[in-house]
Short mmCIF file of C-alpha atoms and ligand atoms in Angstrom, two decimals:
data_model
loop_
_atom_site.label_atom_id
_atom_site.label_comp_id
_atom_site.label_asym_id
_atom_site.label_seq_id
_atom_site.Cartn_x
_atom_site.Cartn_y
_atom_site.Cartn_z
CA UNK A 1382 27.74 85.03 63.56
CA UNK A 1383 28.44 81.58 64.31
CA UNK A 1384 27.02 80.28 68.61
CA UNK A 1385 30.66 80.91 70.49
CA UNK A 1386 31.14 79.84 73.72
CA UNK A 1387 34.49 80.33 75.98
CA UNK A 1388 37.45 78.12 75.28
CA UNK A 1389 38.19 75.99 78.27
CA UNK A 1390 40.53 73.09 78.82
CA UNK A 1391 37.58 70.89 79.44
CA UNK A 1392 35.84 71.94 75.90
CA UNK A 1393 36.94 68.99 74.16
CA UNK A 1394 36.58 70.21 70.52
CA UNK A 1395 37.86 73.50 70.69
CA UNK A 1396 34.91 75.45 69.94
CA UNK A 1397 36.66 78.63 69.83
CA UNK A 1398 35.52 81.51 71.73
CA UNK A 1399 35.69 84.46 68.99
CA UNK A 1400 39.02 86.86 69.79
CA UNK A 1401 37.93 90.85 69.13
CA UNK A 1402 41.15 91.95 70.75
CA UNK A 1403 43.99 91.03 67.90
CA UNK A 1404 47.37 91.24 70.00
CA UNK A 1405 50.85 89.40 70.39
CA UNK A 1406 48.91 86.68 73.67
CA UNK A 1407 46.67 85.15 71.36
CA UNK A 1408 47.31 81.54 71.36
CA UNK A 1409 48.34 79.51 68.39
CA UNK A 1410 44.73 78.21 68.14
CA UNK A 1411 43.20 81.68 68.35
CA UNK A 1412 45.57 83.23 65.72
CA UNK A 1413 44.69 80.30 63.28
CA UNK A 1414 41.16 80.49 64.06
CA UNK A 1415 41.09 84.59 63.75
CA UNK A 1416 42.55 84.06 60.41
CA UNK A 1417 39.61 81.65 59.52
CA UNK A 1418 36.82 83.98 61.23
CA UNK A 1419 38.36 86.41 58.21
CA UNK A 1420 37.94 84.31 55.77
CA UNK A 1421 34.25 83.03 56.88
CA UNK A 1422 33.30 86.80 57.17
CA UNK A 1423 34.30 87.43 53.62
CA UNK A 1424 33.18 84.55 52.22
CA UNK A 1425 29.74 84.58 54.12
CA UNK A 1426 29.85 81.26 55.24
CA UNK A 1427 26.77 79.79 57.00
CA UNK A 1428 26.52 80.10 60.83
CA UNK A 1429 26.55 75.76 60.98
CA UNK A 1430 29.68 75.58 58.18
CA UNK A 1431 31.45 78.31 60.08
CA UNK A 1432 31.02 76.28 63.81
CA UNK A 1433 32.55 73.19 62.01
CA UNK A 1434 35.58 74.48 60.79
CA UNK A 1435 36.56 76.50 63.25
CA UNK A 1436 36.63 73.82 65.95
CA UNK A 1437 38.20 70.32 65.55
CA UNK A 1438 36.28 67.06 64.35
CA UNK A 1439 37.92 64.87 67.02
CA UNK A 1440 40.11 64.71 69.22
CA UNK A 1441 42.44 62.35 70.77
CA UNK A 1442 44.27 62.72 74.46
CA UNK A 1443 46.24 59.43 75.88
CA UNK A 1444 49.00 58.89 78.66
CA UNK A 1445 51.80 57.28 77.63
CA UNK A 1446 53.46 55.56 80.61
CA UNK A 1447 57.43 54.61 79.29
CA UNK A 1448 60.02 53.02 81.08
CA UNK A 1449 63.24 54.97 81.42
CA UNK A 1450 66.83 54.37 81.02
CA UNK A 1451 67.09 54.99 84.65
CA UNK A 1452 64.53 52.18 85.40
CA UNK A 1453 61.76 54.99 86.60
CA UNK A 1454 58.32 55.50 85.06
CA UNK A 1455 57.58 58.56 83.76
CA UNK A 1456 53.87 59.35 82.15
CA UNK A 1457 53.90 61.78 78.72
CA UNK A 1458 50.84 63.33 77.48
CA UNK A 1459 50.17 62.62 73.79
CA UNK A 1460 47.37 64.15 71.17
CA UNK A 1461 45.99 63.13 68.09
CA UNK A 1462 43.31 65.72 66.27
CA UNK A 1463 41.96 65.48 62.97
CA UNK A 1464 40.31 69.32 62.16
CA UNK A 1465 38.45 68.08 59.28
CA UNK A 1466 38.61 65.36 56.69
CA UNK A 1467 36.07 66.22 53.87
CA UNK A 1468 38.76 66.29 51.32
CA UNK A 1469 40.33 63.07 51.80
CA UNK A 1470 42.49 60.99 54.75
CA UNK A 1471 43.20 63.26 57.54
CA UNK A 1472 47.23 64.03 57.30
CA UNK A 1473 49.65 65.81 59.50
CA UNK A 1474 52.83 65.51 61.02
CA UNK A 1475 53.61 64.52 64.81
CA UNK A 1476 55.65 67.08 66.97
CA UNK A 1477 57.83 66.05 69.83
CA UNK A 1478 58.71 69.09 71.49
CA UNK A 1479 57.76 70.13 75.53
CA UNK A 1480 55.51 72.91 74.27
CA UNK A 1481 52.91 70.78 72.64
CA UNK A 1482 49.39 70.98 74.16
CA UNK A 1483 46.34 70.83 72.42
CA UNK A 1484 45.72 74.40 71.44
CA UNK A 1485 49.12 74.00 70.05
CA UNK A 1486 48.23 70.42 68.12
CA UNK A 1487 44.66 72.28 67.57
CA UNK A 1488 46.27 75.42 65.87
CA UNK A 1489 48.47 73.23 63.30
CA UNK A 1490 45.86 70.55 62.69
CA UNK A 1491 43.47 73.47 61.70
CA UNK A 1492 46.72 75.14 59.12
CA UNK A 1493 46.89 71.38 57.61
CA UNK A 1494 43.31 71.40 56.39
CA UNK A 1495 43.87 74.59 54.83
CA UNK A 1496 47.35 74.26 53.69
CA UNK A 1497 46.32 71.19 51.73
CA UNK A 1498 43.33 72.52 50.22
CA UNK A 1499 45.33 75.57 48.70
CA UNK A 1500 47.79 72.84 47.89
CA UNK A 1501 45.21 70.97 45.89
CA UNK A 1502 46.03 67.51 47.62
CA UNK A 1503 43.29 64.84 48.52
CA UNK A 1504 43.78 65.24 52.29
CA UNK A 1505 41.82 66.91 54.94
CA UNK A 1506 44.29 67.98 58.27
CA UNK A 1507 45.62 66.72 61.42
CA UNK A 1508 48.47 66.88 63.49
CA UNK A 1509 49.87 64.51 66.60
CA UNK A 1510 52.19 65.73 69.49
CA UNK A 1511 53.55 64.34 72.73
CA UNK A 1512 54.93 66.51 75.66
CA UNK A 1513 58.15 65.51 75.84
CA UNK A 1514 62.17 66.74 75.14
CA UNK A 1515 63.84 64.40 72.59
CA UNK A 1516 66.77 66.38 72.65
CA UNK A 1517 67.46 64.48 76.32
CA UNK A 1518 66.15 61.13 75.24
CA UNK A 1519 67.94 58.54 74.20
CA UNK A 1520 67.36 56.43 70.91
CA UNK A 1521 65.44 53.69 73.36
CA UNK A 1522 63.27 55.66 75.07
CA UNK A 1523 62.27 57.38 71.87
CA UNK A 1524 61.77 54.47 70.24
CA UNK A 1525 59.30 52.94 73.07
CA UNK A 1526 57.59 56.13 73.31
CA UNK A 1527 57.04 56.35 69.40
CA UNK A 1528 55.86 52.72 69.42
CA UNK A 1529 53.30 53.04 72.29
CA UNK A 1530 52.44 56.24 71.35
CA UNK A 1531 51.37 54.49 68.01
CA UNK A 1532 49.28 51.72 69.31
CA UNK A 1533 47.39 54.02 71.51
CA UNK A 1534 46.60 56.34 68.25
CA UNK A 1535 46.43 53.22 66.20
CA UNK A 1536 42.44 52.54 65.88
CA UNK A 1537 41.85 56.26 64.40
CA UNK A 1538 44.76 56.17 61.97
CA UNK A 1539 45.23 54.19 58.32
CA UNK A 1540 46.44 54.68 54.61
CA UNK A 1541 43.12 56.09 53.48
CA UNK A 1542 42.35 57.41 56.97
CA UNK A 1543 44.64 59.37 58.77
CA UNK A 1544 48.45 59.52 58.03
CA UNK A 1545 51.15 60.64 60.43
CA UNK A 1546 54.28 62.79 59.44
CA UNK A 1547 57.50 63.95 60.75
CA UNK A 1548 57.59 67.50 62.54
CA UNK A 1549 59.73 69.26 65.04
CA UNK A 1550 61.59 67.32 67.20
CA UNK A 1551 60.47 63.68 65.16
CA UNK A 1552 62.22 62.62 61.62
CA UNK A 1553 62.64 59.49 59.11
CA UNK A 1554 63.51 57.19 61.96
CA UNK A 1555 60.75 57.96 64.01
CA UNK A 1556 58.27 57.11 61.00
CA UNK A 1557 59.99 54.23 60.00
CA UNK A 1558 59.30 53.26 64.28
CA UNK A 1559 55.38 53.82 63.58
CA UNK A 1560 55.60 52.09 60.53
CA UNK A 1561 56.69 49.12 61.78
CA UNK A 1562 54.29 49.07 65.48
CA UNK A 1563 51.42 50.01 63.04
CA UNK A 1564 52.50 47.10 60.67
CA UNK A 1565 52.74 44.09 64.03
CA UNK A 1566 49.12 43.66 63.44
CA UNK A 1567 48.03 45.65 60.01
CA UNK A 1568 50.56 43.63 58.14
CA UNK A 1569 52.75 45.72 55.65
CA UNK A 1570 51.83 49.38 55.40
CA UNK A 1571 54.40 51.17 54.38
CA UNK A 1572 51.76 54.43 53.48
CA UNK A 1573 50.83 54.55 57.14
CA UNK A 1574 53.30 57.74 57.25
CA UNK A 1575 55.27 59.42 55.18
CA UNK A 1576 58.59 60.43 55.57
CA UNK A 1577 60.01 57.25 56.30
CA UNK A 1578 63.76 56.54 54.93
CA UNK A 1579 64.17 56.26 51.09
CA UNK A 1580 64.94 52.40 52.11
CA UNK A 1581 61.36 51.64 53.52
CA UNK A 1582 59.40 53.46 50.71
CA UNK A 1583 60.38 57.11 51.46
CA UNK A 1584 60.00 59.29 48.49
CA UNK A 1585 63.27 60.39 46.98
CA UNK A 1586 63.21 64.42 47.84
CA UNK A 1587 61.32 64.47 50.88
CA UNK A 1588 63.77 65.62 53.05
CA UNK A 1589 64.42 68.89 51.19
CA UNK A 1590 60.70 69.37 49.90
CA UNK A 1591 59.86 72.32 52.82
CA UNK A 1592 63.18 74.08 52.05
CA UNK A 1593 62.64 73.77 47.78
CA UNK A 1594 59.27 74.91 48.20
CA UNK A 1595 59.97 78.01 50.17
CA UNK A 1596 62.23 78.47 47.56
CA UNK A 1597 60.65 77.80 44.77
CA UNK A 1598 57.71 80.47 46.11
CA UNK A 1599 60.08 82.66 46.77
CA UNK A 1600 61.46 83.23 43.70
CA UNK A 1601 57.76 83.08 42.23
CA UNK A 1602 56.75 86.04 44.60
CA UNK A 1603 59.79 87.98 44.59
CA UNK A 1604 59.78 88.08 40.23
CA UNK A 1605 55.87 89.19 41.19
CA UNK A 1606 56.85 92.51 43.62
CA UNK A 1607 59.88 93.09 41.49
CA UNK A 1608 62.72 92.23 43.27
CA UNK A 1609 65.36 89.89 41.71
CA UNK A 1610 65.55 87.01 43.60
CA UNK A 1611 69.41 86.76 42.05
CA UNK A 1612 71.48 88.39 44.11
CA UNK A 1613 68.73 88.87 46.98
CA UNK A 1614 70.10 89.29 50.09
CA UNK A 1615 68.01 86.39 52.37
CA UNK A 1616 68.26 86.37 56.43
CA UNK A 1617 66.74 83.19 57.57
CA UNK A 1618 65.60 82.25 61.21
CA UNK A 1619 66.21 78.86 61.95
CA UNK A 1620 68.69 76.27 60.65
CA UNK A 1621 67.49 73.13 60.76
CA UNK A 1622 65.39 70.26 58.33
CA UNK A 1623 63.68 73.54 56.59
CA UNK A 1624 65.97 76.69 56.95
CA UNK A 1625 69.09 74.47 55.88
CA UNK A 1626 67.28 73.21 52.88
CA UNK A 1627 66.18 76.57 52.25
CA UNK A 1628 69.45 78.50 52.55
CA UNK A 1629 71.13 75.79 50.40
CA UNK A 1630 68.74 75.86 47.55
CA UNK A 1631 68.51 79.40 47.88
CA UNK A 1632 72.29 80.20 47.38
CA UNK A 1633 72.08 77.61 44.69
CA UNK A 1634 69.48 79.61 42.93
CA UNK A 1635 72.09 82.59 42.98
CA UNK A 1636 70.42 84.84 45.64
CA UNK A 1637 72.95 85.83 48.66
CA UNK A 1638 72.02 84.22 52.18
CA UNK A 1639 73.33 86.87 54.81
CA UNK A 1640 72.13 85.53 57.48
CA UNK A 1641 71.17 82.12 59.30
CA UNK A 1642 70.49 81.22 62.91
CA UNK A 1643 69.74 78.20 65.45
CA UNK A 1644 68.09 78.21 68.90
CA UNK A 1645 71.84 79.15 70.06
CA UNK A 1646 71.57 82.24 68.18
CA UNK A 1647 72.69 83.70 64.89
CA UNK A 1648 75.66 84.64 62.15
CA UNK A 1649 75.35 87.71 59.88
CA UNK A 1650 77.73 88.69 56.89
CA UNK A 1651 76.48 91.18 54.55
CA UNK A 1652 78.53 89.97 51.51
CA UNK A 1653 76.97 86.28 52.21
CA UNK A 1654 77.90 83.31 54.09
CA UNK A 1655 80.15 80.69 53.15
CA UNK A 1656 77.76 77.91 53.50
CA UNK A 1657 80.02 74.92 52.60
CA UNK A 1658 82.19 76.41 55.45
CA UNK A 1659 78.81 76.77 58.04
CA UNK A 1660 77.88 73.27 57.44
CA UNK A 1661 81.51 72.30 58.37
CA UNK A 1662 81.45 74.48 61.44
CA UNK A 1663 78.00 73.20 62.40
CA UNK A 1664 78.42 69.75 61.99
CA UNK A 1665 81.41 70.14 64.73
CA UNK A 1666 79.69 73.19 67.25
CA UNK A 1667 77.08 73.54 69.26
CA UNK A 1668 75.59 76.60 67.35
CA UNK A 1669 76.02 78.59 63.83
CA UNK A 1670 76.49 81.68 66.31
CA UNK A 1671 80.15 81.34 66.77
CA UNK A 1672 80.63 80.78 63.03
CA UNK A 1673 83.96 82.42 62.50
CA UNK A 1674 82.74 83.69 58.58
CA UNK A 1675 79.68 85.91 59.90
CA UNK A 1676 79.83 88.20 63.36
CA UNK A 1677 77.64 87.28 66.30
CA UNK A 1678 73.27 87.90 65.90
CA UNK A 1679 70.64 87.44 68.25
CA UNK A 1680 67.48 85.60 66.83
CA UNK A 1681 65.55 88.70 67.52
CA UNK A 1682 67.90 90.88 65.81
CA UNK A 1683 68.48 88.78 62.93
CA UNK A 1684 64.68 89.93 62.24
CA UNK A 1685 65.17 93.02 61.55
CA UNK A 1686 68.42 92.88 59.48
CA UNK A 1687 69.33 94.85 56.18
CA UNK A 1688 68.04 92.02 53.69
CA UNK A 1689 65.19 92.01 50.96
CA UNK A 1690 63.91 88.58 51.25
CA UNK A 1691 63.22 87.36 55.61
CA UNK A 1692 62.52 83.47 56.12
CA UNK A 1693 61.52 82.64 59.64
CA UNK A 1694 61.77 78.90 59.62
CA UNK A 1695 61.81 77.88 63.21
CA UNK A 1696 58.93 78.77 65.64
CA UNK A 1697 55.55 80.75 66.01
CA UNK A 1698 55.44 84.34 67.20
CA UNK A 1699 58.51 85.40 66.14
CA UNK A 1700 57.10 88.46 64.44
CA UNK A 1701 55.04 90.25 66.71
CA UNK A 1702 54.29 93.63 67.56
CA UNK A 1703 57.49 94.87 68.84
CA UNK A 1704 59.17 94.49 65.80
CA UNK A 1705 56.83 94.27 62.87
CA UNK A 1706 57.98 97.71 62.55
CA UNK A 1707 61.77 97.47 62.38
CA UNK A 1708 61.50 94.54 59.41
CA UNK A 1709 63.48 95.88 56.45
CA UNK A 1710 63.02 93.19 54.31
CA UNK A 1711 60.13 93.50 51.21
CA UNK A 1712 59.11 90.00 51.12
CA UNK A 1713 58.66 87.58 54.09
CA UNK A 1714 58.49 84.13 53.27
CA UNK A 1715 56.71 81.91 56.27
CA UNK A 1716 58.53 78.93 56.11
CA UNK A 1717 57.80 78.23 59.70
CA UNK A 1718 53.81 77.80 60.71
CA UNK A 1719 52.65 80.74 62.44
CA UNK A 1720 55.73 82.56 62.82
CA UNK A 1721 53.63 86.34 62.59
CA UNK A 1722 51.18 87.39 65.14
CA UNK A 1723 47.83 88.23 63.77
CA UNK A 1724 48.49 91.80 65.04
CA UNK A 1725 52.16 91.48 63.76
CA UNK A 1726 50.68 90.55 60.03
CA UNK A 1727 48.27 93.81 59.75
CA UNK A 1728 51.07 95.76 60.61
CA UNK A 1729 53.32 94.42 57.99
CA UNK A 1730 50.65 94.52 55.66
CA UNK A 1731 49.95 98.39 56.66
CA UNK A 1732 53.47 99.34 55.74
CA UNK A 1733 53.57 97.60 52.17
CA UNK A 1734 55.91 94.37 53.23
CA UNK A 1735 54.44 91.49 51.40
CA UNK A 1736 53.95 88.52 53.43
CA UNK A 1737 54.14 85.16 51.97
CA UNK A 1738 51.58 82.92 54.40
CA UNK A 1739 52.61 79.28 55.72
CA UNK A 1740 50.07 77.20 54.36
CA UNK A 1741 51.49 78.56 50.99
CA UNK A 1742 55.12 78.68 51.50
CA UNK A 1743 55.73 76.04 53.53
CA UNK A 1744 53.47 73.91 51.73
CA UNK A 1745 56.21 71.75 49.62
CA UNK A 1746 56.67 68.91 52.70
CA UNK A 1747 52.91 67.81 52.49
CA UNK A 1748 52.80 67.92 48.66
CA UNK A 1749 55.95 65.78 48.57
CA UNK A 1750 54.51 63.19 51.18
CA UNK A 1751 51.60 62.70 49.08
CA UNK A 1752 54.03 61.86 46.06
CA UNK A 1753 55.59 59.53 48.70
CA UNK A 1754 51.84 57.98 49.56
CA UNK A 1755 50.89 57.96 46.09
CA UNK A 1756 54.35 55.91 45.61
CA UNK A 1757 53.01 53.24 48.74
CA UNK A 1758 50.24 52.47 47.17
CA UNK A 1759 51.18 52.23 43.74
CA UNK A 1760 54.45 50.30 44.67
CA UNK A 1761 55.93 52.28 42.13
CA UNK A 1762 59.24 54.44 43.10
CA UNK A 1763 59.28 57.91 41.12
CA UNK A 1764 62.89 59.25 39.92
CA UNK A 1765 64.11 62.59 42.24
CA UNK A 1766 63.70 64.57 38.79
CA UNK A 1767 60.23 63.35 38.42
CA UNK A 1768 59.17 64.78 41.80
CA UNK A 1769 60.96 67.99 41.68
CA UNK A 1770 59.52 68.79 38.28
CA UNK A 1771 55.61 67.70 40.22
CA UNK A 1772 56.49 69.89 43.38
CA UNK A 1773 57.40 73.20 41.18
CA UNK A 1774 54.42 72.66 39.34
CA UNK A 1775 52.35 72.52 42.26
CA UNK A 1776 53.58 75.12 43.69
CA UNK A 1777 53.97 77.64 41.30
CA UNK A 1778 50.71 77.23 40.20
CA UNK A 1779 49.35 77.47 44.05
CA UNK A 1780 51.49 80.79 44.01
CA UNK A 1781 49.79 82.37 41.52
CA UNK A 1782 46.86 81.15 42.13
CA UNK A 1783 46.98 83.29 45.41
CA UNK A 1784 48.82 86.14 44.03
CA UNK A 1785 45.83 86.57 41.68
CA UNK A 1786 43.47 86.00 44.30
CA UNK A 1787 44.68 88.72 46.30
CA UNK A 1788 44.89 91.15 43.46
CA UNK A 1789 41.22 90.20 42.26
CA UNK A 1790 40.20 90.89 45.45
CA UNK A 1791 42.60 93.92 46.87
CA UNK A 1792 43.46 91.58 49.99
CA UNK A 1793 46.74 90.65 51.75
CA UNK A 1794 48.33 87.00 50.27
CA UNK A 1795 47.17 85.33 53.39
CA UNK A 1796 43.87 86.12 53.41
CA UNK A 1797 43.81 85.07 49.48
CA UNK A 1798 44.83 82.27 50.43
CA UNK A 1799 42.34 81.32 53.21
CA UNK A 1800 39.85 82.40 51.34
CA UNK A 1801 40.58 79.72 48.62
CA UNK A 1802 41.04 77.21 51.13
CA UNK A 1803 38.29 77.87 53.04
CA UNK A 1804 35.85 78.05 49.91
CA UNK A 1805 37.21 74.78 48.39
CA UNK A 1806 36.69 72.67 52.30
CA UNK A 1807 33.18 73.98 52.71
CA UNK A 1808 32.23 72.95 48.73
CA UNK A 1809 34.07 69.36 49.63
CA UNK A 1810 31.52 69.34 53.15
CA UNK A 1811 28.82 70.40 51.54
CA UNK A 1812 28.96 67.90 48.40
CA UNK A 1813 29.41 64.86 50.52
CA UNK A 1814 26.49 65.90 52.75
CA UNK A 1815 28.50 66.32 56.26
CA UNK A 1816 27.33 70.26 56.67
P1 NAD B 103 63.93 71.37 63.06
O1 NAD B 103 63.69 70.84 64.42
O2 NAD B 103 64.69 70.56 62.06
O3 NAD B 103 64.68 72.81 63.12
C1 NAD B 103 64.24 73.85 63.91
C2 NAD B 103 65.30 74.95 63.92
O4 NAD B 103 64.81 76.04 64.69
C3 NAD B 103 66.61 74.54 64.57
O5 NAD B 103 67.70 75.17 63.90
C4 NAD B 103 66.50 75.08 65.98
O6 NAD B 103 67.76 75.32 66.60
C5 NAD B 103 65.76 76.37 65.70
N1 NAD B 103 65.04 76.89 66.87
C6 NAD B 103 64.33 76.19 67.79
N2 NAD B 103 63.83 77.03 68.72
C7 NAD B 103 64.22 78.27 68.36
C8 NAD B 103 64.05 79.56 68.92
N3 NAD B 103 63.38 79.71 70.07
N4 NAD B 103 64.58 80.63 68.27
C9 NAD B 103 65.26 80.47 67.12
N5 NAD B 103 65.47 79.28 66.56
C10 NAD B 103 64.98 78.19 67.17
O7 NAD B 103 62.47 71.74 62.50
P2 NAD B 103 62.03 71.94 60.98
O8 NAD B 103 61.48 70.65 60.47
O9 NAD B 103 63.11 72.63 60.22
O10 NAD B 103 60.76 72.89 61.17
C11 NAD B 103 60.91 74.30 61.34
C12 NAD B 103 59.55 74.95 61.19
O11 NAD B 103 58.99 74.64 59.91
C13 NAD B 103 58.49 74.51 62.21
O12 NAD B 103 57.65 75.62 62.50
C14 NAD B 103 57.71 73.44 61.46
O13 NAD B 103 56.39 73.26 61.97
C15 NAD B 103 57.71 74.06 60.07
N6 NAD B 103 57.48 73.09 58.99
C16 NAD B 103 58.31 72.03 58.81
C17 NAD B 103 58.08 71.16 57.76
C18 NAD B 103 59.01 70.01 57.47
O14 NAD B 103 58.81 69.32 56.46
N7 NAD B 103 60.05 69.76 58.28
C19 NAD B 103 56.98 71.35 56.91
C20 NAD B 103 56.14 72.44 57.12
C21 NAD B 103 56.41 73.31 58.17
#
């Protein structure tokens, strides 16, 4: 068993503190890491392999002082962490949301190294935050936040070091922001980050990657447990970049989306949603909720819905103890990163529901942005059909891949799927001599 000691906000790598207690408090950095411990314990990893992936390689806190609209000053906390890099640059995406801290930014830079092992792409895994609430920023003081924010994170970032994303509360124009602050004195780097707008070297497809690939495992996993993804009936939890792309290519695929929701709440109809109509309502209200097609559905009891195939695609914890239970649907997709408790997940697994993990089903976003940084550096611009036909290869074959990992093995999908991750990142540190 690998030397623990207690997390504290002073331990600056994360050294985690091994959880025995699985239950609906863990953190987000605990729940990833308890999911690793799993995977080392199987595995039999080394004590010294095991003590560097389950902390951070480095770690990046910085104070972002921004002038406001108002005139006043105010100070925002911002993180950088790279979890481990033996694979290739260091990638993740950078959230702008009041909630992230670092065992937050610790927890998803940790899911990025696996997620793009199982993947298969060169990259090892980061992620970026600042404290903030973009939803009552304007454009200008998200733009000078983005570009200071950028030169403070500047000297540990670089096309074939570390490359920024977009993630919740961030998108195209905030990339095409650190693009050009990164560029003042790098000259032109357009694969600094990826997705940026199709106009400054975006990749064609990016934008609905997430949503295609949930889809695209979906329909993988749901031919593997028998249940005909035509005609499904899908509830998903969240309606924005990925549960919009999702519900759209997943009504285009023929299966019947029941349900959708946003932070406002949710709108059920059992006989499937118009979704031309919903994306006419939503582009006037404030929330899918009142959706006149569909009646009225809390996010928590959108959950546990009559529906076969349940995509939460908004936050973490969503499934949790109190309603593992109640989930009717067969197949849960994760679209969202750590949207089931570790204590949620055995449960689910107990009663037969098959759980499709994150760093598989939401893995389509990261495999398209490294079609758009493979684009950069080429300076060659793939055709849409070109990528789509790459991302469903990808991630079919990742799908199975698990699926006959899991069956080799008589474990759940996740753990399948750690365990390849796991096993390829400690070959790639133990090749090039780090461990
Ligand atoms: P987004 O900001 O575009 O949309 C988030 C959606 O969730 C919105 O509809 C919002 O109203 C809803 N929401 C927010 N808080 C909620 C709450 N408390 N209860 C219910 N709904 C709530 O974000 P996104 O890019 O669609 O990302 C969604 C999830 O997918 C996140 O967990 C993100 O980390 C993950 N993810 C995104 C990508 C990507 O490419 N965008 C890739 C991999 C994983």
């Amino acid at each position: 068993m690998a030397q623990t000691k207690v997390k504290t906000a002073a331990d600056p790598i994360g050294a985690p503190r091994r959880r025995v207690e699985v239950t609906d408090d863990m953190t987000p950095f605990e729940a990833a890491t308890h999911f690793f411990h799993r995977s080392a314990d199987r595995l039999g990893l080394a004590n010294h392999m095991r003590e560097v992936l389950a902390s951070s390689y480095r770690e990046l806190a910085v104070q972002i002082p921004i002038r406001m609209d108002d005139g006043r000053v105010t100070v925002f906390r911002g993180f950088r962490i790279q979890h481990n890099g033996a694979r290739g640059p260091y990638k993740g995406g950078i959230r702008f949301h009041e909630s992230a801290d670092l065992d937050e930014i610790r927890a998803l830079a940790a899911l990025m190294t696996w997620k793009n092992a199982l993947i298969d792409v060169p990259f090892g895994g980061a992620k970026g935050g600042v404290q903030c609430e973009p939803g009552v920023m304007s454009q200008g003081e998200l733009q000078r936040l983005t570009r200071r924010f950028t030169g403070m994170i500047s000297h540990l970032i670089g096309v074939n070091r570390d490359i920024p994303a977009p993630d919740m509360g961030t998108n195209a124009q905030t990339m095409a922001w650190m693009m050009d602050e990164y560029g003042k004195k790098n000259g032109y780097s357009p694969g600094i980050v990826t997705g940026k707008p199709v106009e400054l070297g975006g990749s064609p497809g990016r934008e609905e990657a997430t949503g295609r690939g949930v889809v695209i495992c979906a329909r993988e996993s749901a031919k593997r447990i028998g249940v005909s993804f035509r005609d499904a009936r899908v509830a998903i939890q969240g309606f924005g970049n990925v549960g919009y792309w999702t519900a759209a290519l997943a009504a285009e695929a023929g299966a019947k989306v029941v349900a959708v929701s946003d932070v406002g709440g949710g709108t059920y109809n059992p006989d499937g949603l118009d979704l031309d109509k919903l994306i006419l309502h939503g582009a006037e209200a404030v929330s899918v909720a009142a959706f006149p097609g569909g009646a009225e559905v809390s996010n928590e009891d959108l959950l546990e819905l009559e529906c076969d195939i349940l995509v939460p695609a908004a936050i973490h914890g969503v499934i949790n103890t109190r309603n593992a239970g109640d989930v009717k649907a067969q197949l849960v997709v994760e679209a969202a990163n750590g949207p089931t408790t570790p204590a949620a997940d055995e449960m689910l697994h107990g009663r037969g529901v098959t759980v499709v993990p994150d760093i598989l089903a939401n893995s389509g976003g990261v495999t398209v942005s490294y079609f758009e940084w493979v684009q950069n550096i080429q300076q060659f611009r793939w055709e849409i059909d070109d990528v789509n036909f790459q991302l469903k290869k990808r991630m079919t074959k990742a799908t199975t891949h698990v699926f006959t990992r899991a069956a080799e093995s008589g474990t759940s999908l996740r753990d399948a799927a750690f365990d390849i991750a796991v096993e390829r990142v400690a070959d790639a540190d133990k090749l090039r001599g780090f461990v």
